[in-house]
mmCIF file of C-alpha atoms and ligand atoms in Angstrom:
data_model
loop_
_atom_site.group_PDB
_atom_site.id
_atom_site.type_symbol
_atom_site.label_atom_id
_atom_site.label_comp_id
_atom_site.label_asym_id
_atom_site.label_seq_id
_atom_site.Cartn_x
_atom_site.Cartn_y
_atom_site.Cartn_z
ATOM 1 C CA MET R 1 57.828 -26.723 15.020
ATOM 2 C CA LYS R 2 57.250 -28.137 11.953
ATOM 3 C CA THR R 3 53.775 -29.114 13.167
ATOM 4 C CA ASN R 4 52.915 -25.600 14.224
ATOM 5 C CA THR R 5 53.540 -24.641 10.735
ATOM 6 C CA ILE R 6 51.582 -27.373 8.984
ATOM 7 C CA LEU R 7 48.575 -26.146 11.584
ATOM 8 C CA LEU R 8 48.904 -22.812 10.478
ATOM 9 C CA THR R 9 48.831 -23.573 7.118
ATOM 10 C CA ALA R 10 45.504 -26.036 7.614
ATOM 11 C CA GLY R 11 43.885 -22.966 9.758
ATOM 12 C CA LEU R 12 44.460 -20.231 7.075
ATOM 13 C CA PHE R 13 43.257 -22.622 4.091
ATOM 14 C CA ALA R 14 39.844 -23.388 5.793
ATOM 15 C CA LEU R 15 39.817 -19.594 6.798
ATOM 16 C CA ALA R 16 40.457 -19.070 3.061
ATOM 17 C CA THR R 17 37.805 -21.445 1.958
ATOM 18 C CA ALA R 18 35.418 -20.195 4.303
ATOM 19 C CA ALA R 19 35.615 -16.441 2.762
ATOM 20 C CA THR R 20 35.279 -17.731 -1.265
ATOM 21 C CA ALA R 21 32.570 -20.341 -0.233
ATOM 22 C CA ARG R 22 29.191 -18.506 -0.519
ATOM 23 C CA ALA R 23 26.071 -19.403 0.538
ATOM 24 C CA GLU R 24 23.171 -20.679 -1.828
ATOM 25 C CA VAL R 25 20.954 -17.632 -2.321
ATOM 26 C CA ASP R 26 18.012 -17.367 0.100
ATOM 27 C CA PHE R 27 14.458 -16.580 -1.549
ATOM 28 C CA ALA R 28 12.856 -15.428 1.556
ATOM 29 C CA LYS R 29 15.319 -13.456 2.502
ATOM 30 C CA GLN R 30 17.061 -11.829 -0.523
ATOM 31 C CA ILE R 31 14.476 -12.391 -3.503
ATOM 32 C CA ALA R 32 11.229 -11.919 -2.000
ATOM 33 C CA PRO R 33 12.119 -8.517 -0.653
ATOM 34 C CA ILE R 34 13.321 -7.298 -3.898
ATOM 35 C CA LEU R 35 10.325 -8.749 -6.271
ATOM 36 C CA GLU R 36 8.009 -7.133 -3.172
ATOM 37 C CA LYS R 37 9.410 -3.662 -3.072
ATOM 38 C CA ARG R 38 10.012 -3.126 -6.469
ATOM 39 C CA CYS R 39 8.073 -5.425 -8.953
ATOM 40 C CA VAL R 40 4.588 -6.650 -7.433
ATOM 41 C CA GLU R 41 3.220 -3.094 -7.690
ATOM 42 C CA CYS R 42 3.339 -3.448 -11.395
ATOM 43 C CA HIS R 43 3.102 -7.230 -11.488
ATOM 44 C CA GLY R 44 0.905 -8.345 -9.141
ATOM 45 C CA ALA R 45 -3.187 -9.418 -8.536
ATOM 46 C CA GLU R 46 -3.874 -6.086 -8.773
ATOM 47 C CA LYS R 47 -1.952 -5.097 -12.051
ATOM 48 C CA LYS R 48 -0.523 -7.396 -14.317
ATOM 49 C CA LYS R 49 1.443 -5.226 -16.518
ATOM 50 C CA GLY R 50 2.844 -7.138 -19.766
ATOM 51 C CA LYS R 51 0.206 -9.802 -18.550
ATOM 52 C CA LEU R 52 2.985 -10.612 -16.046
ATOM 53 C CA ARG R 53 2.677 -11.213 -11.842
ATOM 54 C CA LEU R 54 5.612 -11.829 -10.254
ATOM 55 C CA ASP R 55 3.555 -12.351 -6.679
ATOM 56 C CA SER R 56 3.773 -16.199 -7.052
ATOM 57 C CA ARG R 57 6.182 -19.357 -7.939
ATOM 58 C CA ALA R 58 3.406 -20.826 -10.828
ATOM 59 C CA GLU R 59 2.680 -16.965 -11.961
ATOM 60 C CA ALA R 60 6.285 -16.168 -12.080
ATOM 61 C CA PHE R 61 7.365 -19.507 -14.233
ATOM 62 C CA GLY R 62 3.482 -19.514 -15.833
ATOM 63 C CA LYS R 63 4.831 -17.222 -18.742
ATOM 64 C CA GLU R 64 7.597 -18.382 -21.234
ATOM 65 C CA ASP R 65 10.975 -16.772 -21.057
ATOM 66 C CA VAL R 66 10.677 -15.273 -17.966
ATOM 67 C CA LEU R 67 12.408 -17.696 -15.546
ATOM 68 C CA ILE R 68 14.770 -20.376 -16.514
ATOM 69 C CA ALA R 69 16.187 -21.875 -13.804
ATOM 70 C CA GLY R 70 19.628 -22.665 -14.434
ATOM 71 C CA LYS R 71 19.914 -19.760 -17.040
ATOM 72 C CA ALA R 72 19.962 -16.422 -15.655
ATOM 73 C CA ASP R 73 21.082 -14.560 -18.856
ATOM 74 C CA GLU R 74 18.198 -16.362 -20.936
ATOM 75 C CA SER R 75 15.711 -15.347 -18.545
ATOM 76 C CA GLU R 76 14.049 -12.585 -19.331
ATOM 77 C CA LEU R 77 13.287 -11.281 -15.421
ATOM 78 C CA TYR R 78 17.149 -10.793 -15.182
ATOM 79 C CA ARG R 79 17.547 -9.274 -18.466
ATOM 80 C CA ARG R 80 15.297 -6.671 -18.112
ATOM 81 C CA VAL R 81 16.978 -5.344 -14.912
ATOM 82 C CA ILE R 82 20.663 -5.067 -16.096
ATOM 83 C CA LEU R 83 19.873 -3.120 -19.564
ATOM 84 C CA PRO R 84 21.301 0.312 -19.281
ATOM 85 C CA ALA R 85 19.241 2.600 -17.228
ATOM 86 C CA ASP R 86 18.171 4.860 -20.351
ATOM 87 C CA ASP R 87 16.740 1.671 -22.035
ATOM 88 C CA ASP R 88 12.465 1.862 -22.651
ATOM 89 C CA ASP R 89 13.022 -1.616 -21.719
ATOM 90 C CA ILE R 90 14.309 -1.850 -18.613
ATOM 91 C CA MET R 91 12.578 -3.317 -15.137
ATOM 92 C CA PRO R 92 11.515 -2.094 -12.973
ATOM 93 C CA ALA R 93 9.739 0.799 -14.943
ATOM 94 C CA GLU R 94 9.357 3.208 -12.758
ATOM 95 C CA GLY R 95 12.286 5.184 -10.189
ATOM 96 C CA ASP R 96 15.868 3.699 -10.134
ATOM 97 C CA PRO R 97 17.317 0.787 -11.486
ATOM 98 C CA LEU R 98 18.103 -2.394 -9.109
ATOM 99 C CA SER R 99 21.685 -1.865 -7.783
ATOM 100 C CA LYS R 100 24.479 -4.014 -8.661
ATOM 101 C CA ALA R 101 24.117 -6.141 -5.430
ATOM 102 C CA GLU R 102 20.467 -6.900 -6.197
ATOM 103 C CA GLN R 103 21.194 -7.636 -9.660
ATOM 104 C CA ASP R 104 23.566 -10.204 -9.045
ATOM 105 C CA LEU R 105 21.763 -11.448 -6.477
ATOM 106 C CA LEU R 106 18.590 -12.372 -8.840
ATOM 107 C CA ARG R 107 21.758 -13.700 -11.233
ATOM 108 C CA ASP R 108 22.790 -16.048 -8.520
ATOM 109 C CA TRP R 109 18.971 -16.997 -7.423
ATOM 110 C CA ILE R 110 18.522 -18.283 -10.996
ATOM 111 C CA ASN R 111 21.384 -19.795 -12.105
ATOM 112 C CA GLU R 112 21.271 -21.640 -8.802
ATOM 113 C CA GLY R 113 17.792 -23.048 -9.849
ATOM 114 C CA ALA R 114 15.445 -20.132 -9.200
ATOM 115 C CA LYS R 115 14.077 -21.601 -6.280
ATOM 116 C CA TRP R 116 10.935 -20.021 -4.862
ATOM 117 C CA PRO R 117 9.006 -22.367 -2.253
ATOM 118 C CA GLU R 118 5.600 -22.805 -3.271
ATOM 119 C CA GLU R 119 3.542 -21.714 -0.586
ATOM 120 C CA LEU R 120 5.570 -18.041 -0.184
ATOM 121 C CA VAL R 121 3.002 -15.564 -2.009
ATOM 122 C CA LEU R 122 4.178 -12.410 -2.603
ATOM 123 C CA GLY R 123 1.686 -9.508 -0.907
ATOM 124 C CA GLY R 124 -0.742 -12.159 0.319
ATOM 125 C CA GLN R 125 -3.314 -10.536 -2.415
ATOM 126 C CA ALA R 126 -4.903 -13.927 -3.085
ATOM 127 C CA ASP R 127 -6.330 -14.159 0.274
ATOM 128 C CA ALA R 128 -8.833 -11.205 0.067
ATOM 129 C CA PRO R 129 -11.890 -11.608 2.796
ATOM 130 C CA ALA R 130 -14.665 -11.575 -0.049
ATOM 131 C CA GLN R 131 -12.776 -15.002 -1.544
ATOM 132 C CA VAL R 132 -13.094 -17.008 1.679
ATOM 133 C CA ALA R 133 -15.599 -18.696 3.671
ATOM 134 C CA ILE R 134 -15.143 -16.452 7.555
ATOM 135 C CA GLU R 135 -17.514 -14.459 10.072
ATOM 136 C CA TRP R 136 -18.578 -11.558 9.143
ATOM 137 C CA PRO R 137 -19.106 -8.615 11.803
ATOM 138 C CA PRO R 138 -22.131 -7.515 12.550
ATOM 139 C CA GLU R 139 -23.592 -4.779 10.336
ATOM 140 C CA HIS R 140 -21.913 -1.637 10.226
ATOM 141 C CA LYS R 141 -23.525 1.827 9.723
ATOM 142 C CA ALA R 142 -21.096 4.837 8.978
ATOM 143 C CA SER R 143 -21.085 8.172 11.760
ATOM 144 C CA ASP R 144 -20.706 11.216 10.631
ATOM 145 C CA ALA R 145 -17.124 11.323 12.025
ATOM 146 C CA GLU R 146 -16.402 8.179 9.721
ATOM 147 C CA LYS R 147 -17.417 9.555 6.564
ATOM 148 C CA LYS R 148 -15.723 12.887 7.505
ATOM 149 C CA ALA R 149 -12.490 10.845 7.976
ATOM 150 C CA VAL R 150 -13.059 9.032 4.184
ATOM 151 C CA ALA R 151 -13.177 12.825 3.111
ATOM 152 C CA LYS R 152 -9.989 13.406 4.469
ATOM 153 C CA LEU R 153 -8.767 10.161 3.320
ATOM 154 C CA ASN R 154 -9.441 11.034 -0.332
ATOM 155 C CA GLU R 155 -8.268 14.616 -0.433
ATOM 156 C CA LEU R 156 -4.743 12.649 0.558
ATOM 157 C CA GLY R 157 -5.031 11.137 -2.573
ATOM 158 C CA ILE R 158 -5.932 7.312 -0.822
ATOM 159 C CA ALA R 159 -8.883 5.696 -1.929
ATOM 160 C CA VAL R 160 -10.919 4.049 0.606
ATOM 161 C CA ARG R 161 -13.391 2.161 -0.893
ATOM 162 C CA PRO R 162 -16.536 -0.646 -0.721
ATOM 163 C CA ILE R 163 -15.351 -3.784 -0.954
ATOM 164 C CA ALA R 164 -18.580 -4.667 -3.230
ATOM 165 C CA GLN R 165 -21.136 -2.756 -4.942
ATOM 166 C CA ASN R 166 -23.960 -1.880 -2.377
ATOM 167 C CA SER R 167 -21.621 -2.831 0.596
ATOM 168 C CA THR R 168 -21.022 -0.722 3.548
ATOM 169 C CA TRP R 169 -17.406 -2.726 4.816
ATOM 170 C CA LEU R 170 -14.835 -0.840 3.375
ATOM 171 C CA THR R 171 -11.404 -1.308 2.149
ATOM 172 C CA ALA R 172 -8.262 0.816 1.687
ATOM 173 C CA ASN R 173 -4.867 0.069 0.316
ATOM 174 C CA LEU R 174 -1.521 2.095 1.231
ATOM 175 C CA ARG R 175 1.145 -0.072 -0.305
ATOM 176 C CA VAL R 176 1.878 2.279 -2.761
ATOM 177 C CA TYR R 177 0.769 5.580 -1.789
ATOM 178 C CA SER R 178 3.090 8.148 -2.479
ATOM 179 C CA GLY R 179 2.135 10.451 -0.434
ATOM 180 C CA GLU R 180 3.282 11.446 3.158
ATOM 181 C CA PHE R 181 2.825 8.867 5.888
ATOM 182 C CA ASN R 182 2.522 10.674 9.120
ATOM 183 C CA ASP R 183 -0.093 10.704 12.301
ATOM 184 C CA GLU R 184 -2.640 13.049 10.502
ATOM 185 C CA LEU R 185 -3.433 10.783 7.881
ATOM 186 C CA VAL R 186 -3.145 7.392 10.718
ATOM 187 C CA THR R 187 -5.577 9.477 12.947
ATOM 188 C CA ALA R 188 -8.025 9.921 10.047
ATOM 189 C CA LEU R 189 -7.890 5.845 9.120
ATOM 190 C CA GLY R 190 -8.712 5.340 12.819
ATOM 191 C CA GLN R 191 -11.927 6.623 12.721
ATOM 192 C CA VAL R 192 -12.962 4.737 9.734
ATOM 193 C CA THR R 193 -14.409 1.747 11.513
ATOM 194 C CA GLY R 194 -15.848 0.468 8.014
ATOM 195 C CA LEU R 195 -12.740 -0.727 6.819
ATOM 196 C CA VAL R 196 -12.674 -4.754 7.127
ATOM 197 C CA ASP R 197 -9.733 -4.861 4.699
ATOM 198 C CA LEU R 198 -6.284 -2.448 5.446
ATOM 199 C CA ASN R 199 -2.855 -2.675 3.334
ATOM 200 C CA LEU R 200 -0.427 -1.001 5.439
ATOM 201 C CA ALA R 201 2.627 -2.570 3.619
ATOM 202 C CA ASN R 202 5.428 -1.098 2.684
ATOM 203 C CA THR R 203 4.350 1.890 5.161
ATOM 204 C CA LYS R 204 6.129 4.004 7.775
ATOM 205 C CA ILE R 205 3.684 2.398 9.810
ATOM 206 C CA ASN R 206 5.112 1.812 13.004
ATOM 207 C CA ASP R 207 3.955 0.874 16.819
ATOM 208 C CA ALA R 208 2.813 4.498 17.992
ATOM 209 C CA MET R 209 1.225 4.935 15.202
ATOM 210 C CA LEU R 210 -0.872 1.151 15.190
ATOM 211 C CA ALA R 211 -2.152 2.670 18.757
ATOM 212 C CA LYS R 212 -4.564 4.804 16.803
ATOM 213 C CA LEU R 213 -5.605 1.987 14.426
ATOM 214 C CA ALA R 214 -7.002 0.408 17.639
ATOM 215 C CA PRO R 215 -10.728 1.322 17.014
ATOM 216 C CA LEU R 216 -10.837 -0.543 13.952
ATOM 217 C CA LYS R 217 -12.455 -3.670 15.334
ATOM 218 C CA ASN R 218 -14.404 -4.786 12.421
ATOM 219 C CA LEU R 219 -10.826 -5.413 10.494
ATOM 220 C CA MET R 220 -10.362 -8.865 8.649
ATOM 221 C CA THR R 221 -7.715 -8.774 6.931
ATOM 222 C CA LEU R 222 -4.374 -6.336 7.665
ATOM 223 C CA HIS R 223 -0.962 -5.961 5.552
ATOM 224 C CA LEU R 224 1.620 -4.889 7.835
ATOM 225 C CA GLU R 225 4.483 -6.504 6.124
ATOM 226 C CA ASN R 226 7.794 -5.110 5.661
ATOM 227 C CA THR R 227 7.225 -2.159 8.903
ATOM 228 C CA GLN R 228 8.924 -1.248 11.572
ATOM 229 C CA VAL R 229 6.058 -2.662 13.854
ATOM 230 C CA THR R 230 7.242 -5.136 16.740
ATOM 231 C CA ASP R 231 5.762 -6.854 19.539
ATOM 232 C CA THR R 232 5.085 -3.994 21.413
ATOM 233 C CA GLY R 233 2.997 -2.907 18.604
ATOM 234 C CA LEU R 234 0.800 -5.739 18.052
ATOM 235 C CA LYS R 235 -0.898 -5.077 21.371
ATOM 236 C CA HIS R 236 -3.295 -2.512 19.755
ATOM 237 C CA LEU R 237 -4.399 -5.521 17.233
ATOM 238 C CA ALA R 238 -6.122 -6.901 20.571
ATOM 239 C CA GLY R 239 -9.857 -5.352 19.835
ATOM 240 C CA MET R 240 -9.554 -6.913 16.289
ATOM 241 C CA GLU R 241 -11.758 -9.992 16.818
ATOM 242 C CA TYR R 242 -12.501 -10.586 13.478
ATOM 243 C CA LEU R 243 -9.158 -10.529 12.390
ATOM 244 C CA HIS R 244 -8.616 -13.618 10.154
ATOM 245 C CA TYR R 245 -5.692 -12.642 8.116
ATOM 246 C CA LEU R 246 -2.744 -10.878 9.302
ATOM 247 C CA ASN R 247 1.037 -10.383 7.338
ATOM 248 C CA LEU R 248 3.319 -9.440 9.070
ATOM 249 C CA TYR R 249 6.248 -11.040 7.263
ATOM 250 C CA GLY R 250 9.476 -8.889 6.922
ATOM 251 C CA THR R 251 8.944 -7.294 10.603
ATOM 252 C CA ALA R 252 10.929 -7.718 13.958
ATOM 253 C CA ILE R 253 8.619 -9.659 15.652
ATOM 254 C CA THR R 254 9.734 -12.571 17.782
ATOM 255 C CA ASP R 255 7.675 -15.316 19.628
ATOM 256 C CA GLU R 256 6.314 -13.120 22.196
ATOM 257 C CA GLY R 257 4.509 -10.651 19.368
ATOM 258 C CA LEU R 258 3.094 -14.522 18.194
ATOM 259 C CA ALA R 259 1.798 -15.543 22.169
ATOM 260 C CA GLN R 260 0.013 -12.164 22.210
ATOM 261 C CA LEU R 261 -2.320 -13.189 19.520
ATOM 262 C CA LYS R 262 -3.638 -16.258 20.999
ATOM 263 C CA ASP R 263 -6.953 -14.770 21.724
ATOM 264 C CA HIS R 264 -7.296 -14.187 18.135
ATOM 265 C CA GLN R 265 -9.621 -17.367 17.343
ATOM 266 C CA ARG R 266 -10.802 -16.561 14.047
ATOM 267 C CA LEU R 267 -7.045 -15.682 12.891
ATOM 268 C CA ARG R 268 -6.541 -18.268 10.276
ATOM 269 C CA LYS R 269 -3.548 -17.158 8.186
ATOM 270 C CA LEU R 270 -0.694 -15.309 9.671
ATOM 271 C CA TYR R 271 2.006 -14.664 7.963
ATOM 272 C CA ALA R 272 5.463 -14.231 9.844
ATOM 273 C CA TRP R 273 8.722 -15.092 7.793
ATOM 274 C CA GLN R 274 11.421 -13.010 7.460
ATOM 275 C CA THR R 275 10.990 -12.050 11.354
ATOM 276 C CA LYS R 276 12.971 -13.054 14.678
ATOM 277 C CA ALA R 277 9.645 -15.337 15.163
ATOM 278 C CA THR R 278 10.503 -19.599 15.327
ATOM 279 C CA ALA R 279 8.757 -22.777 14.790
ATOM 280 C CA GLU R 280 8.460 -23.319 18.020
ATOM 281 C CA GLY R 281 6.757 -19.888 18.490
ATOM 282 C CA ALA R 282 4.795 -20.640 15.785
ATOM 283 C CA THR R 283 3.466 -24.433 17.296
ATOM 284 C CA LYS R 284 2.643 -22.920 21.044
ATOM 285 C CA LEU R 285 0.385 -20.364 19.402
ATOM 286 C CA LYS R 286 -1.334 -23.525 16.966
ATOM 287 C CA GLU R 287 -1.848 -25.123 20.499
ATOM 288 C CA SER R 288 -4.748 -22.363 21.340
ATOM 289 C CA ASN R 289 -5.933 -21.591 18.003
ATOM 290 C CA PRO R 290 -5.646 -24.942 16.141
ATOM 291 C CA ASP R 291 -7.428 -23.651 13.110
ATOM 292 C CA LEU R 292 -4.549 -21.199 12.474
ATOM 293 C CA SER R 293 -1.712 -21.669 9.593
ATOM 294 C CA VAL R 294 1.304 -19.562 10.239
ATOM 295 C CA ASN R 295 3.480 -19.249 7.515
ATOM 296 C CA LEU R 296 7.505 -19.062 8.687
ATOM 297 C CA GLY R 297 8.835 -19.911 5.246
ATOM 298 C CA GLU R 298 8.389 -23.729 6.249
ATOM 299 C CA SER R 299 9.805 -25.408 3.384
ATOM 300 C CA LEU R 300 13.046 -23.781 4.424
ATOM 301 C CA ILE R 301 12.227 -24.721 8.320
ATOM 302 C CA VAL R 302 10.960 -28.191 7.143
ATOM 303 C CA VAL R 303 14.821 -28.361 5.114
ATOM 304 C CA ALA R 304 16.815 -27.230 7.960
ATOM 305 C CA GLU R 305 14.969 -29.572 10.480
ATOM 306 C CA LYS R 306 15.589 -32.732 8.215
ATOM 307 C CA LYS R 307 19.150 -31.497 8.164
ATOM 308 C CA GLU R 308 19.568 -31.650 12.101
ATOM 309 C CA GLU R 309 17.788 -34.652 12.290
ATOM 310 C CA GLU R 310 20.138 -36.829 9.739
ATOM 311 C CA LYS R 311 22.645 -35.516 11.281
ATOM 312 C CA LYS R 312 21.573 -36.223 14.902
ATOM 313 C CA GLU R 313 20.923 -40.004 13.164
ATOM 314 C CA GLY R 314 24.120 -40.301 12.007
ATOM 315 C CA GLU R 315 26.001 -39.374 15.468
ATOM 316 C CA LYS R 316 23.948 -41.900 17.177
ATOM 317 C CA LYS R 317 25.270 -44.902 14.629
HETATM 318 C C1 LIG B 1 5.716 0.616 -13.253
HETATM 319 C C2 LIG B 1 5.601 -0.707 -13.047
HETATM 320 C C3 LIG B 1 6.136 -1.376 -13.173
HETATM 321 C C4 LIG B 1 7.272 -1.960 -12.012
HETATM 322 C C5 LIG B 1 7.193 -1.544 -10.858
HETATM 323 C C6 LIG B 1 7.837 -3.687 -13.028
HETATM 324 N N1 LIG B 1 7.378 -3.555 -14.072
HETATM 325 FE FE1 LIG B 1 8.066 -4.650 -15.350
HETATM 326 N N2 LIG B 1 6.760 -4.396 -16.661
HETATM 327 C C7 LIG B 1 5.862 -3.085 -16.876
HETATM 328 C C8 LIG B 1 5.285 -2.933 -17.742
HETATM 329 C C9 LIG B 1 4.354 -1.908 -18.582
HETATM 330 C C10 LIG B 1 5.592 -4.077 -18.868
HETATM 331 C C11 LIG B 1 5.096 -4.597 -20.649
HETATM 332 C C12 LIG B 1 5.625 -3.331 -21.371
HETATM 333 C C13 LIG B 1 6.873 -4.164 -21.531
HETATM 334 O O1 LIG B 1 7.058 -5.549 -22.104
HETATM 335 O O2 LIG B 1 8.545 -3.587 -20.985
HETATM 336 C C14 LIG B 1 6.555 -4.772 -18.362
HETATM 337 C C15 LIG B 1 7.344 -5.997 -18.652
HETATM 338 C C16 LIG B 1 7.830 -6.668 -17.841
HETATM 339 C C17 LIG B 1 8.394 -8.383 -18.308
HETATM 340 C C18 LIG B 1 8.210 -8.685 -19.578
HETATM 341 C C19 LIG B 1 7.214 -9.587 -19.983
HETATM 342 C C20 LIG B 1 7.186 -10.823 -20.926
HETATM 343 O O3 LIG B 1 6.211 -11.415 -21.030
HETATM 344 O O4 LIG B 1 8.412 -10.710 -21.547
HETATM 345 C C21 LIG B 1 9.285 -8.760 -17.242
HETATM 346 C C22 LIG B 1 10.272 -9.986 -17.137
HETATM 347 C C23 LIG B 1 9.438 -7.683 -16.199
HETATM 348 N N3 LIG B 1 8.623 -6.808 -16.364
HETATM 349 C C24 LIG B 1 10.139 -7.619 -15.176
HETATM 350 C C25 LIG B 1 9.865 -6.809 -13.603
HETATM 351 C C26 LIG B 1 10.745 -7.017 -12.983
HETATM 352 C C27 LIG B 1 11.593 -7.929 -12.602
HETATM 353 C C28 LIG B 1 10.609 -5.368 -11.933
HETATM 354 C C29 LIG B 1 10.792 -5.559 -10.349
HETATM 355 C C30 LIG B 1 12.568 -5.380 -10.553
HETATM 356 C C31 LIG B 1 9.411 -5.183 -12.832
HETATM 357 N N4 LIG B 1 8.866 -5.778 -13.748
HETATM 358 C C32 LIG B 1 8.783 -4.019 -12.110
HETATM 359 C C33 LIG B 1 5.736 -2.666 -15.289
HETATM 360 C C34 LIG B 1 6.715 -2.193 -14.323
#
C-alpha cells in the first residue's frame, strides 16, 4: 500500500514538471513564420523600411538595438510589437497587431538568446536569377496570347516586368498581392511563358491551380513557400527543366515530393524546412543531383542528430 502511494506521488510529480517545463522556442517553426508573414514585406530585400531588414540573421542583428540577445525588453523588435494598437510606432505598421501568443513567442525567443540559424534566409530574395551564374533557357519572343495575358494581369494590379532593361524575360511577384487570388488570375499567369522568376509565396495557390502553371517551362526561380501546395502539385513542375531555385518551406510536402524532383538536374537550391520532408529524403535526392543544396533548417537537424549520436555513444559505454 505504501509503495503504491509513493509511486503515485512520483507519477504526479513527473506529470506536473512535464506540464510546466516549456520547450525552447524553435526559430524555424515558430519565429520565422511570424517575421515572414508580418514583417519581411516591409523589412526585406525589396523594401527596407526604417533602413531595417529582418530577412536574415546578419541583417536583423546588423542594426543597433533592434535585437539584443537575452534582453527582450531592450530589443526594439519586441518593444515595437507590444505597443498599444493606436500608437504611431507600433509594428507591423499596417494590419492587425500581433496576437498576444505571437508577442510572447518573440519575447521568449529573444530572452532565450535569439537563436537564428545562419542559413535560414527568409524569402530567399538573395537568390534572384540575375545574381548567380546559371544556364538560361533559349531566347524567347512573346506571342500575342502572352501579351494579352500580361495586359490582363496588369489590369488586376499585378506588375509583370522585364528582369532587366531590354530583356524579354519576365518577373512577377504576388507575395504581397492583395487582390483576389483566383483561377482567372492563375490562368493568365500560365500563359506568360516569358516568366523566369515567379513569387507565389503566401498566396492561395494550390495543387489544382498549379496545373495551370505547367506551361511555364522557362521558370528558373519559383517561390511556393507558405502555401497549400502538396506532393501532388509538384508533378506539374515536371516540365520546368531550367528550374534553379525552388522554395517549398512551410508547405505539406514529404519525401515523396522531394523524390519527384530528381529529374530537375539544374536545380541548385531547394528550401524545404518546416515541411514533412526529412534529412533522409534530402540525402536521397542529392544522390541524383549532387550539386543541389537542400535546406531543411539544417543546423537544427544536425544538432538533433548529434544529440542522438551522443546518446548512442553513451549507451555503448
Ligand atoms: C507596412 C510596412 C511595415 C511592416 C509590415 C512592418 N514594419 Fe517595421 N517599420 C516600418 C517603417 C515605415 C519603419 C520606419 C519608421 C519607424 O521607425 O516607425 C519601421 C521601423 C521598424 C523598426 C525600428 C527600426 C530601428 O532602427 O529602430 C523595427 C524594430 C521594426 N520596424 C520592426 C518590425 C517588425 C518586428 C515587424 C513585424 C512584426 C514590422 N516591423 C513590420 C514599416 C513596417
